[in-house]
XYZ file of C-alpha atoms in Angstrom:
602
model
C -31.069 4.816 -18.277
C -30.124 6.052 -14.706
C -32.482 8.806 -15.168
C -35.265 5.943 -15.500
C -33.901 4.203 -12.712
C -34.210 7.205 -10.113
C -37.871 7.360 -11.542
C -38.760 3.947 -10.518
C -37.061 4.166 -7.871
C -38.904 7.582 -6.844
C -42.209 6.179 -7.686
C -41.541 2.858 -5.294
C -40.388 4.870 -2.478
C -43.377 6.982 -2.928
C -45.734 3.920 -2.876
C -44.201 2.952 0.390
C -44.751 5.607 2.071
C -48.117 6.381 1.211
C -49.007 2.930 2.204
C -47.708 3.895 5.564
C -49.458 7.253 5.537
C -52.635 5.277 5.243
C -52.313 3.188 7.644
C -51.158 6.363 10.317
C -54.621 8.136 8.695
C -56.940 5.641 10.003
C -56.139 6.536 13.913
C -58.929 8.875 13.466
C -57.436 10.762 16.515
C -54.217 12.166 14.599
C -54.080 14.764 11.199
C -51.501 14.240 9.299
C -51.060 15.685 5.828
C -49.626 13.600 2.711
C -46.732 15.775 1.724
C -45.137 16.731 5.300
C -45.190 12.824 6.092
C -43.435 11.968 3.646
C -39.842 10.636 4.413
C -36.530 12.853 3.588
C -35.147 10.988 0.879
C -38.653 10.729 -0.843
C -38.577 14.687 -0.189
C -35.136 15.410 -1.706
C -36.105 12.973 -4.375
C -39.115 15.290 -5.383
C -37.311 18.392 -4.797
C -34.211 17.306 -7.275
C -36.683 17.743 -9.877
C -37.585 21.130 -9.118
C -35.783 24.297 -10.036
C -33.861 25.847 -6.820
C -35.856 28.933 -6.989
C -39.048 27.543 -7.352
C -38.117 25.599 -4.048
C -37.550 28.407 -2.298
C -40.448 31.071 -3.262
C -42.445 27.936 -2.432
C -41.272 25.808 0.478
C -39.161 28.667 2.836
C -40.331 29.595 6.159
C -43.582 27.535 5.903
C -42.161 25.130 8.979
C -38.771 24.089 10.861
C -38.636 20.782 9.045
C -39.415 22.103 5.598
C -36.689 24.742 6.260
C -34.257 22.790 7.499
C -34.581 20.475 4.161
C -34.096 23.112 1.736
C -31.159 24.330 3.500
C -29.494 20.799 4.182
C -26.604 20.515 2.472
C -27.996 17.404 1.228
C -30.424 18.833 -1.401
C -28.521 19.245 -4.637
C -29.918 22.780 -6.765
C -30.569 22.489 -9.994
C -31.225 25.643 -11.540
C -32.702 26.631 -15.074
C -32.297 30.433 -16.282
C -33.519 31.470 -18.962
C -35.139 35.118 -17.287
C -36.470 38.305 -19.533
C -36.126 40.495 -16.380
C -32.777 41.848 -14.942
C -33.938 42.848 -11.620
C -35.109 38.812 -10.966
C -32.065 37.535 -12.493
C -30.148 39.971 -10.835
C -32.567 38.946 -7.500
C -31.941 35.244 -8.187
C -28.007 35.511 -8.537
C -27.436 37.385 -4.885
C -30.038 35.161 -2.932
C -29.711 31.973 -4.685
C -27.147 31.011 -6.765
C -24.052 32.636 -4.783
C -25.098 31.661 -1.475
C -25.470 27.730 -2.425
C -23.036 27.471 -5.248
C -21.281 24.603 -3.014
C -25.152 22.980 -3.403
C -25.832 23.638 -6.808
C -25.528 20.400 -9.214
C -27.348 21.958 -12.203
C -26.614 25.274 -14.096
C -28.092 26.330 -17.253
C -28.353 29.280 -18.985
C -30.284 30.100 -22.396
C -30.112 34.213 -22.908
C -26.888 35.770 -24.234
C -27.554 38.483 -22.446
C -27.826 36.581 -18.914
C -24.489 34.955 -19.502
C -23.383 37.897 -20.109
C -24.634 39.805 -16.722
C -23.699 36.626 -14.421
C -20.080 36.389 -16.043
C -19.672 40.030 -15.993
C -20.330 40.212 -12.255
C -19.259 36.407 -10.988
C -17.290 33.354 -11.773
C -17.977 29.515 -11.702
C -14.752 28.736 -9.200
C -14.040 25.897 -7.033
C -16.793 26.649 -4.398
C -19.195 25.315 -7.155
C -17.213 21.663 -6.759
C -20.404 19.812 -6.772
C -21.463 21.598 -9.961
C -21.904 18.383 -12.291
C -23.976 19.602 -15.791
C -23.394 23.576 -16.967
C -25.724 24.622 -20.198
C -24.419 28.010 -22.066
C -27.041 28.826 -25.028
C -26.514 31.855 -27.432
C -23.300 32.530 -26.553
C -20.702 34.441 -28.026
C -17.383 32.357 -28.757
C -15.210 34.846 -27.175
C -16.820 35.296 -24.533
C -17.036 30.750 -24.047
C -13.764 30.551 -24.004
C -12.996 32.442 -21.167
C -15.340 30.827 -19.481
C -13.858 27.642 -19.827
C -10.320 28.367 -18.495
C -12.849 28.790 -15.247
C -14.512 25.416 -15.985
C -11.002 23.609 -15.025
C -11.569 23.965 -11.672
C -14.464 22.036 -10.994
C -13.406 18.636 -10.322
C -17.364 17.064 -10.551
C -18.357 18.586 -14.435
C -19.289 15.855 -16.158
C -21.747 17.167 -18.691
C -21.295 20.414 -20.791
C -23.853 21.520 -23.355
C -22.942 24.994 -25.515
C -24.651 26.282 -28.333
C -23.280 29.405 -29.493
C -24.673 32.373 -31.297
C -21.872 33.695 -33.004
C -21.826 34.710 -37.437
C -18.422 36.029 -36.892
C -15.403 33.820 -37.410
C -14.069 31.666 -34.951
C -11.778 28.151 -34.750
C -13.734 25.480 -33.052
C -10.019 24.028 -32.491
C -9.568 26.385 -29.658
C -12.625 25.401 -27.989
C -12.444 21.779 -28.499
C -8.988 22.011 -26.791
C -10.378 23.601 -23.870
C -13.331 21.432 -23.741
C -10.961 18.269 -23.851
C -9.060 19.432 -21.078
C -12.106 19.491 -18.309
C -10.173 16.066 -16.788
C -14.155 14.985 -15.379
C -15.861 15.836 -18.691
C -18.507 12.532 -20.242
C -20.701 13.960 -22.309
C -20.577 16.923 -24.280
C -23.143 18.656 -26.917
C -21.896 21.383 -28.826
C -23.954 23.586 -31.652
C -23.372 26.871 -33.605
C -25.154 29.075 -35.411
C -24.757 28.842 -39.355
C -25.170 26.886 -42.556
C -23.093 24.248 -44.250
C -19.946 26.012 -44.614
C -17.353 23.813 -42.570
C -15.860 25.370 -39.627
C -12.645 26.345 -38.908
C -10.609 24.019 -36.519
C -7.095 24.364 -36.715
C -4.475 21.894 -34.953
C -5.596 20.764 -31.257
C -2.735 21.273 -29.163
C -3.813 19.084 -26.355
C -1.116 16.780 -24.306
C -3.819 14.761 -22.715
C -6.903 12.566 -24.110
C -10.492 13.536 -23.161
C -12.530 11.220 -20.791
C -15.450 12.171 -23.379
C -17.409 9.240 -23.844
C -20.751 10.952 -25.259
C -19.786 13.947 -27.550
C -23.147 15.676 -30.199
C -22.033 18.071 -32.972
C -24.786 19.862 -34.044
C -22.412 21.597 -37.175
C -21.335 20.441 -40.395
C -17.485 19.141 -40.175
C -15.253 17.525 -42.756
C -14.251 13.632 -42.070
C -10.358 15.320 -41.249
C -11.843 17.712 -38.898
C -14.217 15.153 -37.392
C -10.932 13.054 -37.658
C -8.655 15.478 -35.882
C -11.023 15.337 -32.541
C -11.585 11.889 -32.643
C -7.886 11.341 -32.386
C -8.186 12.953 -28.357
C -11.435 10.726 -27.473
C -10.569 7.340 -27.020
C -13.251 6.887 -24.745
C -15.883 7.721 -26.410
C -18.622 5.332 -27.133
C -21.650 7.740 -28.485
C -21.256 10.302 -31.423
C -23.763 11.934 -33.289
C -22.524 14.813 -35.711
C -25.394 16.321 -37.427
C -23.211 17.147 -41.112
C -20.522 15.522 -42.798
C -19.625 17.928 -46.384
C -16.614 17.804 -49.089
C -13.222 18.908 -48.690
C -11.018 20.350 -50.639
C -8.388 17.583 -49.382
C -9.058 13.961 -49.968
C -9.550 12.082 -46.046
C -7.022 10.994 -44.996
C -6.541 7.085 -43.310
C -4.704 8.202 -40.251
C -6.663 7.903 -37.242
C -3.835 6.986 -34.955
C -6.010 6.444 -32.236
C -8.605 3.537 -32.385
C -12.049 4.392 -30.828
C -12.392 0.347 -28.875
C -15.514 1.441 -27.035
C -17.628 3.274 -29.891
C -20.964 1.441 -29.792
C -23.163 3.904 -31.540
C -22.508 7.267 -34.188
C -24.954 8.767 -36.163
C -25.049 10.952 -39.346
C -28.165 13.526 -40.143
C -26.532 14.423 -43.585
C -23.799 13.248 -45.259
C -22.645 15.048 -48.498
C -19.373 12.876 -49.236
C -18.844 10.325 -51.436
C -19.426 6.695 -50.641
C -15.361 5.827 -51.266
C -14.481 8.615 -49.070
C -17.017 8.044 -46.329
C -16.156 3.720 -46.620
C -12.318 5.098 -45.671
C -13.750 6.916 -42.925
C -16.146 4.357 -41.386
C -13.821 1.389 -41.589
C -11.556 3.136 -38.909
C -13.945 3.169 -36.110
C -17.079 0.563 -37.059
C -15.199 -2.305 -34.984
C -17.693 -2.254 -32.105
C -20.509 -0.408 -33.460
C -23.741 -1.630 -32.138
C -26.123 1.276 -33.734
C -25.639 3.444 -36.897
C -27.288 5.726 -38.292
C -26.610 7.707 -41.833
C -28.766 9.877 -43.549
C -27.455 11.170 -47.100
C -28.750 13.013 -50.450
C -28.203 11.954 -53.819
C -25.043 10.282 -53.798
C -26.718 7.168 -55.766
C -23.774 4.520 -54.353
C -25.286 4.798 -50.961
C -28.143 2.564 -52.849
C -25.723 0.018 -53.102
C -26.977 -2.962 -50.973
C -24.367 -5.069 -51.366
C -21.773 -2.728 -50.741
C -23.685 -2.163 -47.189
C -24.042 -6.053 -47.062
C -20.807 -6.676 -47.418
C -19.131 -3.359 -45.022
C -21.287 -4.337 -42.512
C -20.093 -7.973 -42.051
C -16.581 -7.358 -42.198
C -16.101 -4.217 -40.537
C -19.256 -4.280 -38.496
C -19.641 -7.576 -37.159
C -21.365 -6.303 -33.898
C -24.109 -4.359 -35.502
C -27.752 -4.880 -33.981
C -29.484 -1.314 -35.012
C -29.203 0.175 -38.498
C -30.786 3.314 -39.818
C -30.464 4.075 -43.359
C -31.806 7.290 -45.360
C -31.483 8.394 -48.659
C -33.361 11.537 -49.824
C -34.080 12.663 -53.443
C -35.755 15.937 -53.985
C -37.992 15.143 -56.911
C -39.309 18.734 -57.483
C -38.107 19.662 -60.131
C -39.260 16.970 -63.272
C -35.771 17.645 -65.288
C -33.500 16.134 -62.634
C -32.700 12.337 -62.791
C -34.674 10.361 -60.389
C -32.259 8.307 -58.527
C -35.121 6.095 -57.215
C -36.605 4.758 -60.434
C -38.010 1.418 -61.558
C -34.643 0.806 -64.070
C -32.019 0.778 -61.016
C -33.729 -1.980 -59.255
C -32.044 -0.935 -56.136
C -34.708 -1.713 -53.822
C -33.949 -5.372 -54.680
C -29.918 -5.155 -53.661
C -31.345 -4.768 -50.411
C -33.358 -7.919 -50.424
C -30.781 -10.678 -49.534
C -31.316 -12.859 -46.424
C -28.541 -10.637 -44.642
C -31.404 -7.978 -44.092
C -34.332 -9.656 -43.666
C -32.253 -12.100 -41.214
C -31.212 -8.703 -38.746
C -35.271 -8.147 -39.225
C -34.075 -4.563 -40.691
C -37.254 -2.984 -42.200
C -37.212 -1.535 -45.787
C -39.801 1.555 -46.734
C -40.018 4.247 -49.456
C -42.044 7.384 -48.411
C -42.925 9.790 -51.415
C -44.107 13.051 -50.491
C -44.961 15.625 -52.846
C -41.516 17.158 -53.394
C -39.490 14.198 -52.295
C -38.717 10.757 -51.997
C -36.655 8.825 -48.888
C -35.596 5.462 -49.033
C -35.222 4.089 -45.663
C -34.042 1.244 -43.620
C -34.683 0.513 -40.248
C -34.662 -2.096 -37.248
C -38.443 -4.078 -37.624
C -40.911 -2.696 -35.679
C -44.262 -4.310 -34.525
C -46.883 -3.444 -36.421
C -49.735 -5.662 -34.608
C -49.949 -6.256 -31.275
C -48.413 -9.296 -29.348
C -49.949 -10.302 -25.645
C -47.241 -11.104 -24.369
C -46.683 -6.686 -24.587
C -49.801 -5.734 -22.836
C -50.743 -5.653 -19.051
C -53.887 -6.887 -18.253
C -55.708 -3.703 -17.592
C -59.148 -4.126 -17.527
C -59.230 -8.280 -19.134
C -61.861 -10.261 -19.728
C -61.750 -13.642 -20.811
C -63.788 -16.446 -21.852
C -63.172 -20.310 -20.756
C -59.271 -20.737 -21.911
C -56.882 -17.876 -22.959
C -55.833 -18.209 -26.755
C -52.603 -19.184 -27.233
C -49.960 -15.869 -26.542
C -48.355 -16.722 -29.690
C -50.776 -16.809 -32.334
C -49.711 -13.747 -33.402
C -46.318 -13.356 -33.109
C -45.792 -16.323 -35.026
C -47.885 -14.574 -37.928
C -45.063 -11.150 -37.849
C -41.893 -13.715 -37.759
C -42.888 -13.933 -41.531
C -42.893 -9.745 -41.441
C -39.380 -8.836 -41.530
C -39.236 -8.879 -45.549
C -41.893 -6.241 -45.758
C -41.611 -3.581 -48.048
C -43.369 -0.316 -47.226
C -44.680 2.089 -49.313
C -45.772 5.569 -47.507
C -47.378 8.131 -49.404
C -47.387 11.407 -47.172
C -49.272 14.795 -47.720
C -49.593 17.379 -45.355
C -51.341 21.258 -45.734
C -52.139 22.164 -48.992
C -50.629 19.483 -50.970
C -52.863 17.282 -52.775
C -52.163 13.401 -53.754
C -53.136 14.032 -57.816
C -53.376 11.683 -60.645
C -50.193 13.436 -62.025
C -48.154 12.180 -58.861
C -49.271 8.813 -58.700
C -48.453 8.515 -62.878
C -44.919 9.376 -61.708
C -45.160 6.519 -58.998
C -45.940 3.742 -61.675
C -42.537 2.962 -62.655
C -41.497 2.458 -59.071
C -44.356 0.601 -58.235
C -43.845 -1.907 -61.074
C -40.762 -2.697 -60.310
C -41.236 -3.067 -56.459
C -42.965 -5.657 -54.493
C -44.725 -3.932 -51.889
C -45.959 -5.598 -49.053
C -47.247 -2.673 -47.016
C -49.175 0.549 -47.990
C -49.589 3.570 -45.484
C -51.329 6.720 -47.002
C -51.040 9.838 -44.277
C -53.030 11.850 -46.448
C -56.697 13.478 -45.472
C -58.021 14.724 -48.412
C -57.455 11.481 -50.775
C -60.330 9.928 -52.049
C -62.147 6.673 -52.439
C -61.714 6.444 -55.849
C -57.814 7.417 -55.418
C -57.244 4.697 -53.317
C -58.742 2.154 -55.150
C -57.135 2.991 -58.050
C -53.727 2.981 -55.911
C -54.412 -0.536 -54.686
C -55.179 -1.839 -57.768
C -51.232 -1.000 -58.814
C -50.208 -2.940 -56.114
C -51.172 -6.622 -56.075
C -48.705 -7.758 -53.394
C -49.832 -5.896 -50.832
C -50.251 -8.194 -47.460
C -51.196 -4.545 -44.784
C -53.141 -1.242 -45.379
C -52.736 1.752 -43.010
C -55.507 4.640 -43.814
C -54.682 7.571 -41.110
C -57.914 9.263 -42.763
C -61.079 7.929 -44.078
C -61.146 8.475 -47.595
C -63.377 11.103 -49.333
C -66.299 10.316 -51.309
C -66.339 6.870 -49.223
C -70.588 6.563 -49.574
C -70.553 6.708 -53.195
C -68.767 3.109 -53.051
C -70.809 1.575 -50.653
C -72.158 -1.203 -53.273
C -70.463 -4.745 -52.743
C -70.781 -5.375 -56.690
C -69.460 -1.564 -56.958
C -66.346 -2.260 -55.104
C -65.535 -5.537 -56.493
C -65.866 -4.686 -60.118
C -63.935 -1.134 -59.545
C -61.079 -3.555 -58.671
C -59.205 -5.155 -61.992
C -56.798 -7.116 -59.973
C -57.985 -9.784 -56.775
C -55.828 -8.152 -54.487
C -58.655 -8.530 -51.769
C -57.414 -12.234 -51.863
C -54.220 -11.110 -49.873
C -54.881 -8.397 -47.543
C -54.595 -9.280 -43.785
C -53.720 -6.283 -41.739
C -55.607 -3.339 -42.041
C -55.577 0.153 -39.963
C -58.264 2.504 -40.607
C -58.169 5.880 -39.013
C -60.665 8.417 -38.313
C -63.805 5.998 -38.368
C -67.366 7.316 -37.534
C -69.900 5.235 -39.158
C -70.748 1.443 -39.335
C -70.900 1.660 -42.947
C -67.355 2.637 -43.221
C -66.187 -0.620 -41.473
C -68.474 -2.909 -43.754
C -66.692 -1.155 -46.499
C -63.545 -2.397 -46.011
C -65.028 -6.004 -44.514
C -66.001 -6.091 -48.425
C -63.286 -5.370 -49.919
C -60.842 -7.633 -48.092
C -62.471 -10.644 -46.924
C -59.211 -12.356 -46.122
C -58.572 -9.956 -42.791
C -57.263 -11.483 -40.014
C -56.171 -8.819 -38.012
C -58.280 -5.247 -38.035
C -57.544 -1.957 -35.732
C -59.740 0.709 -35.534
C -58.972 4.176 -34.379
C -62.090 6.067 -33.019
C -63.262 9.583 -32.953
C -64.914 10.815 -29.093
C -68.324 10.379 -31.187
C -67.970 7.067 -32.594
C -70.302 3.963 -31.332
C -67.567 1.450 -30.674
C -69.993 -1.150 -29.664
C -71.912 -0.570 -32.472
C -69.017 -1.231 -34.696
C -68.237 -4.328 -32.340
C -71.397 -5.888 -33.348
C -70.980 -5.007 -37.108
C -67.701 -6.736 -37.141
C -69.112 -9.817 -35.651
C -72.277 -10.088 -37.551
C -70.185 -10.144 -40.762
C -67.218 -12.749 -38.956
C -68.892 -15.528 -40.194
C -70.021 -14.943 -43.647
C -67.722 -12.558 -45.091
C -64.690 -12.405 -42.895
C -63.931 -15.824 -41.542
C -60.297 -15.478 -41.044
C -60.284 -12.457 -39.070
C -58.801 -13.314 -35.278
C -57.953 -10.079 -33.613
C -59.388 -6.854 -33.439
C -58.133 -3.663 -31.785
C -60.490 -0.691 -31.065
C -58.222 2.717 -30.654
C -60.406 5.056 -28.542
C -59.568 8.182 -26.124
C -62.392 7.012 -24.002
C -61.595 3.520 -23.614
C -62.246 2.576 -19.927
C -63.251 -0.773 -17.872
C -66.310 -0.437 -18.007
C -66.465 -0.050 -22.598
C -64.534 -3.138 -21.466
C -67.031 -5.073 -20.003
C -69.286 -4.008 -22.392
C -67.544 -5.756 -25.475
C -67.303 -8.369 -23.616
C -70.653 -8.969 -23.109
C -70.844 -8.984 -27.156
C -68.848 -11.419 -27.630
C -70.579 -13.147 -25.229
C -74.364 -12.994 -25.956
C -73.616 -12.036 -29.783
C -71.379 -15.082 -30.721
C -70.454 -18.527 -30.588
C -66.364 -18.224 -29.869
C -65.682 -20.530 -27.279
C -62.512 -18.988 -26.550
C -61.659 -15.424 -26.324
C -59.294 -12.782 -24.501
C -60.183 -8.788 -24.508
C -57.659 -6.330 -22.582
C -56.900 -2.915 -22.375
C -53.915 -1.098 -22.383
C -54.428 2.707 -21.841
C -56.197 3.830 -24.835
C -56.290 0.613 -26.840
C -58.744 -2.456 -26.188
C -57.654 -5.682 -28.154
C -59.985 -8.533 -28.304
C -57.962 -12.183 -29.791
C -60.246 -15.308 -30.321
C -58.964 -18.773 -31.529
C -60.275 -19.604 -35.416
């Protein structure tokens, strides 16, 4: 958030003064140019995100004031090394680095072999005391923990990031005692090189608590390990730890310390049992206001109720939740935890989820399939989002709300994605295996991210699925002209799901007839985006879409054309359409960026 902060503030500044550099320009009589009359702090705020070096092959000696800036003790270095040749480094260390370590902020390294040179030859001491974030990637572990007896004596470190490189043996309880003593130390993000095997990390022998109050674990820790560091954190209030895996030793409920200011911790992959992991997550949920857990086959994570009711007890406070659960279906012999006889889908449909506007989806691919639950994202697009880039508008705006009144009914929507990528193909065989699961589920949403499924696939698909409210094509199907025929479409389809289809997305269009396709098949549309290729006629398409408002899609109210070459003037031209081409009284088209959006009242 700061980091955004200094942007916007970087950006204003810069507006200012070019606005004054303007005005200085029009004395015809005086040459300025833009970057030299630019103020100091607008300078330094430039130059902070530049790496030292670059500064210096670029900027020294060109003038006294340029010189004198790079030089001020003022401009904080931030320095990025990550060098193939020795001489440079070796050039870079003696002329840069050493001379300004009492200016240098920023210190990263990513080469063993360049920690090794610059710790071999130097060391980070007290004259770096304005040295605030150090980086140390593929590094040995015997060779980090020397360095970090150095570390102590820098009384402004407040980030450290280390990823070390190391298959040989080593206790991460040694480090993490080191690490926890750096007295200025907020945020720390430590990885190592390996698979799931837990690390060793013997007794911490610190006297003193960390000031940590971001700490990433990109490693796979029991909950007693991950239990044993927490205990010297009680400041922390963001933890991610990529792997949580068995023990031989049952977890054990004695977290002496509370963590008060936790507001967010996040799981990648969690192989322990639901009781054990419950123990664990009771300790510490108090304040949570984000969590995030991603798991594998442990079927009492599909337990909705059991969420329903942890949650409101232990997590009173939580606003974000992100839920995973991933089945490998590969291989046809092993039970399929997400089947239509478990009805688990349905444990999650209580008003306690739909009320937090947490979003429910299954995504089959191939080889897998992920159950998911996340906070509700818009789907369609709300005005009160978009700045009026490029608008045009027609007697009285429509009413901002139209349309976010329609998604306040959206938060119970059940997605179904169907993903294929490469070489995989979406076959008959697959979607037999989906039937059970589609039976039993009430989807609401359908999103197919597949390029080489055809028309007759998806037909068939959408005749399975009679609840379906939203469509999301990121392809045009295959095949798509042989289905051109109203009567063609409409008989191929058993069930009137036509009847409830609002939403659709449709990706990848080229031709008119492709829209009128899908202006047959689901006459009830109200709200229709439209991703463009570079050759696509979008006004064509504009006037397609309104020809057929009338007689075949009456409901339809917004339409959103998604186009790289979307400009003003494409803008203006629309407009006129809807001008000369129909009888709306009351319209609003806008751009934003790449995206025009065109809203009428019914």
């Amino acid at each position: 958030m700061s980091q955004i902060k200094r942007q916007l503030s970087l950006t204003q500044s810069i507006d200012v003064e070019m606005k004054k550099l303007r005005t200085r320009l029009s004395d015809e009589s005086t040459s300025y140019t833009c970057f030299e009359n630019l103020s100091n702090e607008v300078l330094y705020e430039i130059l902070d995100y530049i790496d030292a070096y670059d500064i210096y092959e670029s900027f020294s000696n060109l003038n006294n004031r340029l010189q004198s800036l790079i030089t001020s003790s003022s401009l904080l270095l931030r320095i990025k090394l990550c060098l193939k040749s020795s001489s440079l480094f070796e050039n870079r260390c003696q002329h840069v680095i050493i001379p300004n370590s009492h200016r240098i902020r920023f210190l990263h390294f990513h080469d063993e072999s360049l920690i090794n040179t610059f710790f071999d030859h130097y060391i980070i001491d007290s004259s770096f005391h304005r040295l605030e974030s150090i980086g140390l990637h593929d590094i040995k572990a015997e060779k980090l923990l020397t360095i970090l007896i150095y570390l102590k004596s820098l009384p402004r470190l407040f980030s450290l990031n280390i990823t070390i490189m190391d298959k040989s043996s080593y206790d991460l309880g040694n480090i993490y005692s080191l690490i926890f003593s750096l007295s200025s130390l907020k945020c720390n993000e430590l990885g190592t090189f390996g698979n799931k095997l837990p690390r060793i990390i013997s007794h911490l022998t610190n006297n003193k608590f960390s000031m940590i109050e971001y700490m990433v674990i990109h490693n796979f820790f029991t909950l007693n390990q991950l239990n044993s560091l927490l205990h010297y954190t009680p400041q922390l209030r963001h933890l991610f730890c990529h792997g949580v895996i068995e023990s031989d030793k049952k977890f054990k409920k004695n977290l002496s310390m509370k963590l008060p200011h936790l507001k967010y911790i996040g799981f990648e992959e969690v192989y322990v049992s639901f009781d054990e992991f419950e123990v664990f997550i009771k300790e510490i949920s108090s304040q949570l206001q984000i969590f995030r857990i991603g798991t594998y086959d442990y079927k009492n994570y599909l337990d909705g109720n059991r969420w329903e009711q942890l949650i409101k007890k232990y997590m009173p406070q939580l606003k974000k939740f992100y839920f995973r659960f991933t089945q490998n279906i590969k291989n046809d012999k092993k039970t399929n935890l997400i089947d239509s006889t478990d009805g688990f889908i349905n444990r999650f449909s209580s008003p306690f989820w739909s009320e937090r506007k947490w979003f429910r989806e299954l995504k089959v691919f191939c080889e897998k399939k992920i159950f998911s639950i996340f906070p509700y994202k818009k789907q369609w697009t709300d005005l009160h989002e978009h700045i009026n880039t490029g608008t045009n508008s027609k007697q009285n705006s429509i009413e901002d709300n139209y349309i976010s009144n329609r998604e306040k009914s959206d938060h119970g929507i059940i997605q179904l994605t169907i993903e294929f990528h490469g070489d995989s193909d979406l076959d008959w065989r697959f979607i037999r295996r989906l039937i059970p699961t589609i039976k039993a589920i009430q989807f609401t949403h359908l999103n197919i991210e597949n390029e080489s499924i055809s028309i007759n696939m998806l037909l068939n698909i959408l005749r399975l699925l009679p609840h379906l409210e939203s469509l999301k094509l990121l392809f045009m199907p295959k095949r798509l002209f042989e289905y051109l025929s109203i009567e063609h479409t409409r008989n191929h389809l058993s069930v009137p799901i036509t009847n409830k289809m609002t939403k659709v997305k449709l990706g990848q269009v080229t031709e008119e007839e492709e829209i009128e396709f899908f202006i047959n098949l689901f006459p009830q549309i109200e709200h229709l985006k439209v991703h463009c290729l570079l050759n696509t006629d979008v006004p064509l398409l504009m006037k397609v879409i309104l020809t057929n408002r009338k007689t075949r899609i009456p409901n339809l109210c917004h339409l959103c054309f998604d186009f790289l070459m979307a400009d003003e003037n494409l803008v203006r031209t629309l407009a006129n359409i809807m001008d000369f081409e129909t009888v709306i009284d009351s319209y609003t088209i806008q751009r934003s960026g790449d995206k025009i959006n065109v809203h009428w009242k019914l």
